[in-house]
Amino acid sequence: NAGVTQTPKFQVLKTGQSMTLQCAQDMNHNSMYWYRQDPGMGLRLIYYSASEGTTDKGEVPNGYNVSRLNKREFSLRLESAAPSQTSVYFCASSERVGNTEAFFGQGTRLTVV
Amino acid sequence: QKEVEQNSGPLSVPEGAIASLNCTYSDRGSQSFFWYRQYSGKSPELIMFIYSNGDKEDGRFTAQLNKASQYVSLLIRDSQPSDSATYLCAAVAGSNYKLTFGKGTLLTVNP
């Protein structure tokens, strides 16, 4: 049972390049999330998907787009990467939004130069 | 004002002592509270959750919730060096039930 799988684990981009971070979960969870983690800032919610077919903005959505491809997969896209998007990105899933545990992927360390 | 506030620390305690980690939240409608542990370079993992006022114990860990004071805490008894990590407090609040995290408290347990 893999849980939540993110790809890639590491990525270096040049300013202006685009890329998509992939996330898949095999726990049949309804809800999925994308967070970024920066030193001293904790985990900040970028976007989330409460259920298949829905997506909503979180705390820091600017510069990102998401797609809930199906119940298993939730991708995060950077259309034109900026150095301010250098961060560690975590995907998470939970049975539903609300009072349930969120399980995290192993993270993607992204550097934009 | 961030919705979930934690003292960033670092908090340093000797091995065998009680470590006390604190968290406050601003949304009085917050319903559920979670404590995650994150080792350096790793992803967060759930330690405990608490929904009701009072204490909840699980082994060496006790979560405490006081909704009137909008305060959540985590006590770690008999602290071990392996408990050294960043502890993240999280709350579920709002009509859309977003899970919001504090900045985390770095705990160091000294042998």
Short mmCIF file of C-alpha atoms in Angstrom, two decimals:
data_model
loop_
_atom_site.label_atom_id
_atom_site.label_comp_id
_atom_site.label_asym_id
_atom_site.label_seq_id
_atom_site.Cartn_x
_atom_site.Cartn_y
_atom_site.Cartn_z
CA ASN A 1 0.00 0.00 0.00
CA ALA A 2 1.81 3.09 -1.26
CA GLY A 3 -0.46 5.74 0.30
CA VAL A 4 0.21 9.11 -1.31
CA THR A 5 2.81 9.21 -4.07
CA GLN A 6 4.27 12.41 -5.48
CA THR A 7 6.48 12.87 -8.50
CA PRO A 8 9.10 14.14 -8.97
CA LYS A 9 10.97 14.24 -5.66
CA PHE A 10 13.36 16.94 -6.81
CA GLN A 11 13.19 19.49 -9.62
CA VAL A 12 15.16 22.52 -10.73
CA LEU A 13 13.45 24.96 -13.06
CA LYS A 14 14.52 28.13 -14.75
CA THR A 15 12.41 31.25 -14.24
CA GLY A 16 9.52 31.21 -16.68
CA GLN A 17 9.48 27.46 -17.25
CA SER A 18 6.38 25.44 -16.56
CA MET A 19 5.92 22.09 -14.89
CA THR A 20 3.31 19.85 -13.35
CA LEU A 21 3.64 18.08 -10.00
CA GLN A 22 1.81 14.79 -9.92
CA CYS A 23 0.07 13.24 -6.94
CA ALA A 24 -1.79 9.96 -6.63
CA GLN A 25 -3.37 8.22 -3.66
CA ASP A 26 -4.52 4.63 -3.38
CA MET A 27 -6.61 4.94 -0.21
CA ASN A 28 -9.89 5.75 -1.98
CA HIS A 29 -9.92 9.15 -0.30
CA ASN A 30 -12.35 11.80 -1.44
CA SER A 31 -10.30 14.87 -0.58
CA MET A 32 -6.86 15.93 -1.74
CA TYR A 33 -4.65 18.91 -0.97
CA TRP A 34 -1.54 20.72 -2.11
CA TYR A 35 0.61 22.52 0.47
CA ARG A 36 3.88 24.37 0.24
CA GLN A 37 6.33 24.54 3.10
CA ASP A 38 8.89 27.30 3.47
CA PRO A 39 11.30 27.89 6.36
CA GLY A 40 9.56 29.70 9.19
CA MET A 41 6.21 29.66 7.37
CA GLY A 42 4.85 26.24 8.17
CA LEU A 43 2.51 24.46 5.77
CA ARG A 44 0.37 26.74 3.64
CA LEU A 45 -2.56 25.45 1.65
CA ILE A 46 -2.35 26.20 -2.09
CA TYR A 47 -5.43 24.41 -3.44
CA TYR A 48 -7.62 21.57 -2.35
CA SER A 49 -10.23 19.29 -3.81
CA ALA A 50 -12.99 18.30 -1.44
CA SER A 51 -14.24 15.64 -3.85
CA GLU A 52 -13.76 14.48 -7.40
CA GLY A 53 -14.79 17.25 -9.77
CA THR A 54 -14.30 20.14 -7.35
CA THR A 55 -11.34 22.36 -6.58
CA ASP A 56 -11.00 25.41 -4.33
CA LYS A 57 -8.36 27.97 -3.55
CA GLY A 58 -6.42 27.83 -0.35
CA GLU A 59 -4.27 30.42 1.35
CA VAL A 60 -1.67 30.96 -1.41
CA PRO A 61 -3.14 30.04 -4.84
CA ASN A 62 -1.54 32.74 -7.01
CA GLY A 63 0.75 31.34 -9.69
CA TYR A 64 -0.68 27.82 -9.50
CA ASN A 65 -3.40 25.79 -11.13
CA VAL A 66 -4.72 22.37 -10.22
CA SER A 67 -6.57 19.53 -11.85
CA ARG A 68 -8.44 16.75 -10.11
CA LEU A 69 -8.00 14.24 -12.89
CA ASN A 70 -10.00 11.50 -11.17
CA LYS A 71 -10.55 10.32 -7.63
CA ARG A 72 -6.94 9.11 -7.31
CA GLU A 73 -5.00 11.93 -8.92
CA PHE A 74 -4.57 15.63 -8.16
CA SER A 75 -1.95 17.62 -10.08
CA LEU A 76 -0.43 21.03 -9.43
CA ARG A 77 0.81 23.15 -12.32
CA LEU A 78 3.18 26.06 -12.34
CA GLU A 79 2.62 27.89 -15.63
CA SER A 80 5.54 30.32 -15.37
CA ALA A 81 7.81 29.49 -12.48
CA ALA A 82 9.23 32.27 -10.32
CA PRO A 83 12.02 32.15 -7.73
CA SER A 84 9.37 32.86 -5.05
CA GLN A 85 7.94 29.42 -5.82
CA THR A 86 11.08 27.72 -4.60
CA SER A 87 9.72 25.52 -1.83
CA VAL A 88 8.91 22.01 -0.70
CA TYR A 89 5.52 20.92 -1.98
CA PHE A 90 3.41 18.32 -0.23
CA CYS A 91 0.36 16.56 -1.53
CA ALA A 92 -2.04 15.11 1.03
CA SER A 93 -5.29 13.21 1.04
CA SER A 94 -8.03 12.50 3.54
CA GLU A 95 -11.21 10.47 3.59
CA ARG A 96 -13.15 13.71 3.39
CA VAL A 97 -12.66 17.34 4.35
CA GLY A 98 -13.28 18.00 8.01
CA ASN A 99 -12.59 15.79 10.95
CA THR A 100 -10.38 13.21 9.33
CA GLU A 101 -6.67 12.57 9.25
CA ALA A 102 -4.67 13.85 6.30
CA PHE A 103 -1.93 11.58 4.91
CA PHE A 104 1.02 13.22 3.24
CA GLY A 105 3.21 12.31 0.31
CA GLN A 106 6.99 12.40 0.60
CA GLY A 107 7.26 15.90 -0.82
CA THR A 108 8.77 17.57 -3.90
CA ARG A 109 11.71 19.89 -3.43
CA LEU A 110 11.45 22.53 -6.17
CA THR A 111 14.11 25.12 -6.88
CA VAL A 112 13.49 27.93 -9.37
CA VAL A 113 16.63 29.71 -10.53
CA GLN B 1 -3.47 37.18 11.72
CA LYS B 2 -2.71 33.56 10.96
CA GLU B 3 -5.55 31.27 11.97
CA VAL B 4 -3.34 28.88 13.92
CA GLU B 5 -0.47 30.21 16.00
CA GLN B 6 2.42 28.30 17.55
CA ASN B 7 5.59 29.34 19.31
CA SER B 8 8.27 28.50 16.78
CA GLY B 9 10.76 27.61 19.50
CA PRO B 10 13.15 25.99 19.55
CA LEU B 11 12.04 24.19 22.68
CA SER B 12 14.77 22.23 24.37
CA VAL B 13 14.11 19.68 27.13
CA PRO B 14 16.29 17.03 28.78
CA GLU B 15 15.62 13.37 28.19
CA GLY B 16 12.92 12.07 30.50
CA ALA B 17 11.29 15.46 31.02
CA ILE B 18 7.82 16.58 29.95
CA ALA B 19 7.70 18.64 26.77
CA SER B 20 4.77 21.05 26.49
CA LEU B 21 3.79 22.37 23.07
CA ASN B 22 1.14 25.04 22.71
CA CYS B 23 -1.16 26.27 19.99
CA THR B 24 -3.87 28.92 19.77
CA TYR B 25 -6.46 29.41 17.05
CA SER B 26 -8.46 32.42 15.99
CA ASP B 27 -11.59 30.89 14.45
CA ARG B 28 -13.99 30.11 17.27
CA GLY B 29 -15.85 27.82 14.87
CA SER B 30 -12.86 25.48 14.60
CA GLN B 31 -14.05 21.96 15.17
CA SER B 32 -11.14 19.56 15.11
CA PHE B 33 -7.52 19.80 16.02
CA PHE B 34 -4.56 17.71 14.98
CA TRP B 35 -0.96 17.36 16.06
CA TYR B 36 1.53 16.26 13.42
CA ARG B 37 5.19 15.42 13.87
CA GLN B 38 7.69 16.18 11.12
CA TYR B 39 11.26 14.96 11.17
CA SER B 40 13.78 17.00 9.23
CA GLY B 41 13.46 16.33 5.51
CA LYS B 42 10.41 14.12 5.96
CA SER B 43 6.68 14.55 5.54
CA PRO B 44 4.29 15.26 8.44
CA GLU B 45 2.72 12.32 10.22
CA LEU B 46 -0.27 12.40 12.54
CA ILE B 47 0.33 11.94 16.26
CA MET B 48 -3.06 12.77 17.74
CA PHE B 49 -6.35 14.47 17.06
CA ILE B 50 -8.85 15.94 19.49
CA TYR B 51 -12.40 17.16 19.00
CA SER B 52 -13.80 17.67 22.49
CA ASN B 53 -12.82 19.84 25.41
CA GLY B 54 -10.54 18.18 27.91
CA ASP B 55 -7.66 15.75 27.70
CA LYS B 56 -6.98 12.86 25.38
CA GLU B 57 -4.17 10.46 26.16
CA ASP B 58 -2.32 8.07 23.87
CA GLY B 59 0.76 6.47 25.38
CA ARG B 60 3.27 9.17 26.25
CA PHE B 61 1.24 11.83 24.45
CA THR B 62 -1.63 13.90 25.85
CA ALA B 63 -3.58 16.42 23.83
CA GLN B 64 -5.53 19.09 25.67
CA LEU B 65 -8.27 21.27 24.21
CA ASN B 66 -9.89 24.33 25.74
CA LYS B 67 -12.39 25.79 23.29
CA ALA B 68 -13.31 28.68 25.58
CA SER B 69 -9.70 29.86 25.55
CA GLN B 70 -9.13 28.70 21.94
CA TYR B 71 -6.10 26.77 23.08
CA VAL B 72 -4.69 23.37 22.21
CA SER B 73 -1.64 21.75 23.70
CA LEU B 74 0.41 18.59 23.37
CA LEU B 75 2.28 17.10 26.30
CA ILE B 76 4.99 14.54 25.72
CA ARG B 77 5.93 12.62 28.86
CA ASP B 78 9.27 10.89 29.35
CA SER B 79 10.68 12.72 26.31
CA GLN B 80 13.16 10.77 24.24
CA PRO B 81 15.82 11.98 21.78
CA SER B 82 13.74 10.32 19.06
CA ASP B 83 10.98 12.84 19.83
CA SER B 84 13.21 15.62 18.47
CA ALA B 85 11.24 17.01 15.53
CA THR B 86 9.00 19.86 14.48
CA TYR B 87 5.46 19.58 15.84
CA LEU B 88 2.69 21.06 13.75
CA CYS B 89 -0.68 22.06 15.13
CA ALA B 90 -3.59 22.05 12.68
CA ALA B 91 -7.24 23.03 12.88
CA VAL B 92 -10.27 22.39 10.74
CA ALA B 93 -12.48 25.42 10.46
CA GLY B 94 -14.82 27.29 8.23
CA SER B 95 -17.72 26.21 6.11
CA ASN B 96 -15.31 24.57 3.67
CA TYR B 97 -13.50 22.63 6.41
CA LYS B 98 -10.01 23.66 5.38
CA LEU B 99 -7.16 22.07 7.32
CA THR B 100 -4.93 24.96 8.41
CA PHE B 101 -1.51 24.51 9.97
CA GLY B 102 0.53 26.57 12.36
CA LYS B 103 4.18 27.29 11.63
CA GLY B 104 5.35 24.47 13.87
CA THR B 105 7.48 24.24 17.01
CA LEU B 106 10.95 22.71 16.84
CA LEU B 107 11.52 20.39 19.81
CA THR B 108 14.97 19.15 20.77
CA VAL B 109 15.32 16.46 23.44
CA ASN B 110 18.83 16.38 24.85
CA PRO B 111 20.30 13.04 26.03
#
